[in-house]
Short mmCIF file of C-alpha atoms in Angstrom, two decimals:
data_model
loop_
_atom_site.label_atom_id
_atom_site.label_comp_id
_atom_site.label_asym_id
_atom_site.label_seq_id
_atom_site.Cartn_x
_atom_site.Cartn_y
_atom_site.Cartn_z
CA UNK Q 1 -52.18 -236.36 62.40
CA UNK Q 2 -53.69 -234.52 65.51
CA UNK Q 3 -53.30 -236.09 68.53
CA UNK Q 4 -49.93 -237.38 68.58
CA UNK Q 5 -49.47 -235.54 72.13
CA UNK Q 6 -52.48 -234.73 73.54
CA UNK Q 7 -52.32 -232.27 76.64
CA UNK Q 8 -55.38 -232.80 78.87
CA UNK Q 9 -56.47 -230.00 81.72
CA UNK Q 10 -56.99 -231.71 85.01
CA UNK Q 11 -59.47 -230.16 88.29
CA UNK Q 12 -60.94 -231.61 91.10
CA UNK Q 13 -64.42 -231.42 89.10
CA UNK Q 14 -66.20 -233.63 86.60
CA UNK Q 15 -64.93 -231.29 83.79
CA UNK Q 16 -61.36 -232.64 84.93
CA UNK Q 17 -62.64 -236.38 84.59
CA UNK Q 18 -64.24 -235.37 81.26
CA UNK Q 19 -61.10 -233.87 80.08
CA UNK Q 20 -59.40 -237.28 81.19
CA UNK Q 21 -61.45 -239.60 79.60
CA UNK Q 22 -61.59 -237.80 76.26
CA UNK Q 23 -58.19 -237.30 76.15
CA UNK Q 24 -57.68 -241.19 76.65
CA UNK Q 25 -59.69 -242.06 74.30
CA UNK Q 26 -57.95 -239.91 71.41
CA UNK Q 27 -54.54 -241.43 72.34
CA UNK Q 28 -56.04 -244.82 71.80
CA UNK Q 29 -57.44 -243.84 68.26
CA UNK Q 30 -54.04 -242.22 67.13
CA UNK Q 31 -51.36 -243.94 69.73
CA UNK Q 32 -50.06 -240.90 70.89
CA UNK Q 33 -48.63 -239.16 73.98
CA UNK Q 34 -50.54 -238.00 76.93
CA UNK Q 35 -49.76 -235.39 79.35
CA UNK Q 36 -51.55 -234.88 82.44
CA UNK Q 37 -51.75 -231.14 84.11
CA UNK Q 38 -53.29 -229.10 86.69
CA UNK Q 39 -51.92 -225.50 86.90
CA UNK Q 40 -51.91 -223.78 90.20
CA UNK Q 41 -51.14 -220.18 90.88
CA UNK Q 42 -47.92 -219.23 91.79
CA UNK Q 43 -48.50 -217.05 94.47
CA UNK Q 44 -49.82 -219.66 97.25
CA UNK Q 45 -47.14 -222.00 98.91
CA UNK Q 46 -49.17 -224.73 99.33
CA UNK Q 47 -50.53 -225.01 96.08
CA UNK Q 48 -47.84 -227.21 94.17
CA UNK Q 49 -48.12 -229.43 96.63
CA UNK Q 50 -52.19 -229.78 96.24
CA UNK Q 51 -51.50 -229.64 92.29
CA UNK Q 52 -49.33 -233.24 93.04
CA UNK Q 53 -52.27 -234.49 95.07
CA UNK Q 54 -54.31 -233.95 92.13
CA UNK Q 55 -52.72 -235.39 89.89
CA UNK Q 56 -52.62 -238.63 91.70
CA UNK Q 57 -56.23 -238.72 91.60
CA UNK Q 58 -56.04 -238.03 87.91
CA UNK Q 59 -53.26 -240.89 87.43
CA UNK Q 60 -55.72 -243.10 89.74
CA UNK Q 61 -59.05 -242.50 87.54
CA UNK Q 62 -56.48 -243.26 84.45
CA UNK Q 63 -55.87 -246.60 86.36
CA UNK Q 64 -53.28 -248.14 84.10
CA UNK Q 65 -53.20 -245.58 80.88
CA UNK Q 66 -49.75 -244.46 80.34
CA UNK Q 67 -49.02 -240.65 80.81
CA UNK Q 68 -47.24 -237.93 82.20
CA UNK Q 69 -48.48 -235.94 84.79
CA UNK Q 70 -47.39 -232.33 85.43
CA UNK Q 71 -47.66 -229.99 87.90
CA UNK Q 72 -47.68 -226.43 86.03
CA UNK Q 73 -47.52 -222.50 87.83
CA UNK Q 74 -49.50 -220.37 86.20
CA UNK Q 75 -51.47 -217.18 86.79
CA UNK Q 76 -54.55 -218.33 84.40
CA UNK Q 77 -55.61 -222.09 83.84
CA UNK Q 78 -55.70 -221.18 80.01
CA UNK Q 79 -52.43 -219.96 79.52
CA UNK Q 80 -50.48 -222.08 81.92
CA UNK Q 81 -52.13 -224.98 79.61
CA UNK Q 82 -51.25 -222.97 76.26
CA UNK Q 83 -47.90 -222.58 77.63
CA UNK Q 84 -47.42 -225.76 79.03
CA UNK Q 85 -48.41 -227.37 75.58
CA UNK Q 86 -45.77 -225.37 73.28
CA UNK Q 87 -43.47 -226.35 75.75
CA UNK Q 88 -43.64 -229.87 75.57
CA UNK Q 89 -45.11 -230.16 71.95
CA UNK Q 90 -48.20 -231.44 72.63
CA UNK Q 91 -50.81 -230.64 69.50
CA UNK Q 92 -54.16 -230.87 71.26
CA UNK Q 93 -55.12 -229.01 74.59
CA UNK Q 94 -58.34 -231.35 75.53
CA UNK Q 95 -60.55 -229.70 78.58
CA UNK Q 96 -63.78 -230.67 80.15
CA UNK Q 97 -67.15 -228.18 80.73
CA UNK Q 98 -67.62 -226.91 83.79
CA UNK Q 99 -70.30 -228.35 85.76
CA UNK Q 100 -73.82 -226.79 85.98
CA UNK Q 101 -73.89 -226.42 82.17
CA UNK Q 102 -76.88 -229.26 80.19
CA UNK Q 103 -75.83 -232.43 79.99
CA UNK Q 104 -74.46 -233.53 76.45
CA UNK Q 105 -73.37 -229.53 75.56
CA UNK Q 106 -70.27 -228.02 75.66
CA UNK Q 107 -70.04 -224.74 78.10
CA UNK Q 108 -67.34 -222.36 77.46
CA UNK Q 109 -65.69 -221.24 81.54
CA UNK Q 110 -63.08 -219.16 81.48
CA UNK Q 111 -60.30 -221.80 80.59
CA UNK Q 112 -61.71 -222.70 77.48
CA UNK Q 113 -62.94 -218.95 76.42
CA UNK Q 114 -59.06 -218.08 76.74
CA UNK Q 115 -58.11 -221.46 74.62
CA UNK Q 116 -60.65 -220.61 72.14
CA UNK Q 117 -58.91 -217.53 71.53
CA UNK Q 118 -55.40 -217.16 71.81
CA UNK Q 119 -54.61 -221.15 71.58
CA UNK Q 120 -51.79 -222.10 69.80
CA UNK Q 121 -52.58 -225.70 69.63
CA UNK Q 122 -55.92 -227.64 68.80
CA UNK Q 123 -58.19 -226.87 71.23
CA UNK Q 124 -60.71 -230.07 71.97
CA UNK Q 125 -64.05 -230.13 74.17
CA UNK Q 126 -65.83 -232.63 76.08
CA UNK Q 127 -69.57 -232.23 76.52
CA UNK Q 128 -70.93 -232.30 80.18
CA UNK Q 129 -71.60 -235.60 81.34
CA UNK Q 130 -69.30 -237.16 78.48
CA UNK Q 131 -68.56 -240.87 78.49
CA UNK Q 132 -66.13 -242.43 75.85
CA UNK Q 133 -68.04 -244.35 73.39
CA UNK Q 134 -66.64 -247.80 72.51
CA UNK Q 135 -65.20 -246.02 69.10
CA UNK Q 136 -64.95 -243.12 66.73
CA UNK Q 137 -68.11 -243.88 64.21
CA UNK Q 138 -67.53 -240.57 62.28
CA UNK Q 139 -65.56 -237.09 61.74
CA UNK Q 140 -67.44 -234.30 60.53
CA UNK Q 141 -66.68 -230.65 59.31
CA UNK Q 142 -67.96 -227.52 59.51
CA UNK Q 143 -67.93 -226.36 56.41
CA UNK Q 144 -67.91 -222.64 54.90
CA UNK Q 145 -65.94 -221.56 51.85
CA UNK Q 146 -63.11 -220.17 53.18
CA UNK Q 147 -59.31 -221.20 53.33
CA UNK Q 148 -59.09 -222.16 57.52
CA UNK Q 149 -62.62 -224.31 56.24
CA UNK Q 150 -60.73 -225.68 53.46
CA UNK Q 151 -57.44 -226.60 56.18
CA UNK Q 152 -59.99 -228.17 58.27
CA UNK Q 153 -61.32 -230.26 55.50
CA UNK Q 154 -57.74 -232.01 54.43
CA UNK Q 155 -56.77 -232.45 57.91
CA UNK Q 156 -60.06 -234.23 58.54
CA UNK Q 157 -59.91 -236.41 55.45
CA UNK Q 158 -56.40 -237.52 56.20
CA UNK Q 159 -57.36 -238.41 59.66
CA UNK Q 160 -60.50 -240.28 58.31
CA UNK Q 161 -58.25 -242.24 56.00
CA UNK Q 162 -56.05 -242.87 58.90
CA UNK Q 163 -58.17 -244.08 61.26
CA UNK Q 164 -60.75 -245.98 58.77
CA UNK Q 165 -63.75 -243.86 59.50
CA UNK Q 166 -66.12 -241.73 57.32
CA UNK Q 167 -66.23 -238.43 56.66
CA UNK Q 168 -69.31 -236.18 56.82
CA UNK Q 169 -68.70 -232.30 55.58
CA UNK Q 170 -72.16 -230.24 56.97
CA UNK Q 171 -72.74 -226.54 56.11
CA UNK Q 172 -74.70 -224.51 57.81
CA UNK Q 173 -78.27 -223.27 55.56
CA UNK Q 174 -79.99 -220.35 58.55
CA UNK Q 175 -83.20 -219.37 57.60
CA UNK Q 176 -84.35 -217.93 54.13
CA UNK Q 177 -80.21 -218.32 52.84
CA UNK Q 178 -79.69 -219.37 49.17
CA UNK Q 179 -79.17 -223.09 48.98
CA UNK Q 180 -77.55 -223.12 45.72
CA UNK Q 181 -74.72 -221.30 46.44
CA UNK Q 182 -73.87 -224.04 49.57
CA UNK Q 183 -74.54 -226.72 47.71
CA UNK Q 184 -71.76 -225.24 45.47
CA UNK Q 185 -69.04 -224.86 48.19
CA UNK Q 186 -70.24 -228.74 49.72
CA UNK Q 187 -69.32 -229.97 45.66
CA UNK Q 188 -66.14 -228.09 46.24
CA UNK Q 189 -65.34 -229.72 49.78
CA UNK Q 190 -66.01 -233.03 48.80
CA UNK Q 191 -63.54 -232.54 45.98
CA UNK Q 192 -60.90 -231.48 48.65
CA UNK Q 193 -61.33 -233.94 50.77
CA UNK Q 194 -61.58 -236.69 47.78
CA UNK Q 195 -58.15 -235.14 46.85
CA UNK Q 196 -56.58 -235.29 49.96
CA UNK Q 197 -57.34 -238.97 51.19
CA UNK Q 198 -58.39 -242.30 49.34
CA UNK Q 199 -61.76 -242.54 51.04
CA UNK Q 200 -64.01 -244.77 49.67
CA UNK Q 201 -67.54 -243.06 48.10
CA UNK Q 202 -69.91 -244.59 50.59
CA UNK Q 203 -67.50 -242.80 53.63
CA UNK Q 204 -67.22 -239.06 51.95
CA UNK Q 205 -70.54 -237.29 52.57
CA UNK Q 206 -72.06 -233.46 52.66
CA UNK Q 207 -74.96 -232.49 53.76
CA UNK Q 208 -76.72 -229.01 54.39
CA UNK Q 209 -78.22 -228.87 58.44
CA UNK Q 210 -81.03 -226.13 57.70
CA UNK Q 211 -83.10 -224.73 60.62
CA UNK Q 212 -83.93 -221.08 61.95
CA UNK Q 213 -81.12 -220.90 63.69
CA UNK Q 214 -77.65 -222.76 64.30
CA UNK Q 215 -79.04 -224.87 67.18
CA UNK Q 216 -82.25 -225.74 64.81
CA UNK Q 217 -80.02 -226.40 62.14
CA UNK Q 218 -77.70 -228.91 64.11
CA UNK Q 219 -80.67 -230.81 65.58
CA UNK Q 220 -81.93 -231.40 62.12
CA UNK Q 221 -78.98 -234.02 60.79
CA UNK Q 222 -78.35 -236.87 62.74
CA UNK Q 223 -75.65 -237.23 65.49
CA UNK Q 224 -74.63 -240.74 66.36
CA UNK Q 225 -72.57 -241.78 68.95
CA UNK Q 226 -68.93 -241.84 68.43
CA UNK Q 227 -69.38 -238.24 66.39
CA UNK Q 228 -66.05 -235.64 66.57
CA UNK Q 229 -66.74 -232.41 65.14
CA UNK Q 230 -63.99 -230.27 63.58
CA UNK Q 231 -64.89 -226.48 63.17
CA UNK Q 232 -61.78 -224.40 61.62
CA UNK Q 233 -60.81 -220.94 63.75
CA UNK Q 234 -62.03 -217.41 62.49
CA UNK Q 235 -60.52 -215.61 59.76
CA UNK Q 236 -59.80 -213.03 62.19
CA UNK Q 237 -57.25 -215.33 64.11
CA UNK Q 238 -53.94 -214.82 63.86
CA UNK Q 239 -51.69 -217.60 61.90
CA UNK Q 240 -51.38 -220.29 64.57
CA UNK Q 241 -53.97 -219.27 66.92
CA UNK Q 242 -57.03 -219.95 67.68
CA UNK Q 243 -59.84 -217.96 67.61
CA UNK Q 244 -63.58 -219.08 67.81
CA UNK Q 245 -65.92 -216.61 65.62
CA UNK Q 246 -69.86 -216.08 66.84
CA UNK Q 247 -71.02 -218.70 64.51
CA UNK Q 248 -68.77 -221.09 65.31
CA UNK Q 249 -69.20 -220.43 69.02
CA UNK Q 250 -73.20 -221.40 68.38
CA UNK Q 251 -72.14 -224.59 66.66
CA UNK Q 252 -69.96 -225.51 69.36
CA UNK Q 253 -72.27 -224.87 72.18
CA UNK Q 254 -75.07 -226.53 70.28
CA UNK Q 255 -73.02 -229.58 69.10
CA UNK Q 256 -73.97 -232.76 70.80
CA UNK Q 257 -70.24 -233.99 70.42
CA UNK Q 258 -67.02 -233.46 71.65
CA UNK Q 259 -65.88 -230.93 69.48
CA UNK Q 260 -61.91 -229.67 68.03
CA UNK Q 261 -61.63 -226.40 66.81
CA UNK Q 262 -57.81 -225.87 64.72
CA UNK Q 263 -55.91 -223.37 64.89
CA UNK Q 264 -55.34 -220.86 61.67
CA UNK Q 265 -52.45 -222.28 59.17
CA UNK Q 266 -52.69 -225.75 60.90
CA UNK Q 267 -51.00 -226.98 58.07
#
């Protein structure tokens, strides 16, 4: 399951705290490993020694969370994380949104635009302004018929199973779209997912979010606290990479969640 070595991006900033907190709180869902880093450029001789400085105020805001903390030369934040993560085999890359951005959205800086695209690893956001809830209450998919969509769905159903929380597959129905045909592909996820995990009825669930656009049609369903959102990458990724399509991109800067977007061939 995801999260067995989570990698979380650490700055000065309260995207870095973000990043922190939601990384700590996915470790204590699954029990897995955390790594703590802050990449510095390599062409500055004081800057490893700031990057340790950092990092002790990231192990201090951890307080007593067990992790490793590394210091990491890079000449981009993004790819000093992407390589930092296949180097250490962490599966998740878990960053924070830059500040300025509305609070409870996820805004895309340059870190996360170059992990939403060339990512080897599951990429996870935290909203601005995101505080842990006490639990996970639910996963849900994004849902389109399609065989990363389909990848996304049995990863998420086995990590519902495994973590004893329900399921919710959403598709997206924009403006004057056929409904029958989603409906359809929703009867086909649910099988999926009610093949790939022993989920009880009452916690397997589809739904269609309809609205004018994709931020009309996410505010339409509900979103309680606790929500994770798992989109699937672009069909235009390469196998094992991330890439965030336009749609996709919408739903995650709409989403009022933090939200994981897997790379191609996950599984």
């Amino acid at each position: 399951m995801i999260g067995e070595h989570v990698l979380a991006g650490y700055a000065h900033d309260a995207g870095g705290r973000e990043a922190l907190d939601l990384a700590r709180a996915i470790v204590a869902l699954t029990g897995g490993r955390l790594t703590v880093a802050h990449v510095h450029p390599p062409d500055r001789p004081a800057a490893a020694g700031e990057a340790r400085t950092l990092l002790d105020q990231a192990a201090a805001h951890l307080d007593d969370q067990p992790a490793e903390y590394v210091a990491h030369e890079g000449r981009s934040v993004g790819r000093g994380l992407t390589t930092l993560a296949s180097r250490i085999g962490a599966d998740l890359i878990a960053v924070g949104s830059p500040e300025g951005g509305a609070r409870g959205r996820i805004s895309v800086g340059a870190t996360a635009d170059h992990l939403l695209h060339s990512a080897t690893e599951a990429v996870m956001l935290a909203p601005f302004g995101y505080t842990p809830p006490p639990g996970l209450h639910r996963i849900t998919v994004m849902y389109v018929r399609r065989p990363q969509a389909d990848e996304a769905v049995l990863h998420a159903a086995e990590a519902a199973e495994k973590l004893g929380v329900p399921l919710r597959l959403v598709t997206l129905a924009l403006g004057d779209a056929p409904k029958g045909p989603l409906y359809d592909d929703l009867a086909l996820a649910i099988r999926l997912a009610s093949d790939a995990a022993k989920l009880p009825p009452e916690a397997l669930t589809a739904e269609l979010a309809e609205g004018d656009d994709v931020a009309d049609a996410l505010g339409a369903i509900d979103w309680p606290e606790g929500e994770l959102l798992v989109c699937a990458s672009s069909e235009d990724a390469g196998v094992h990479r991330v890439f965030l399509g336009e749609v996709a991109l919408k739903v995650l800067r709409a989403a009022p969640c933090p939200v994981t977007v897997l790379p191609r061939g996950y599984y």
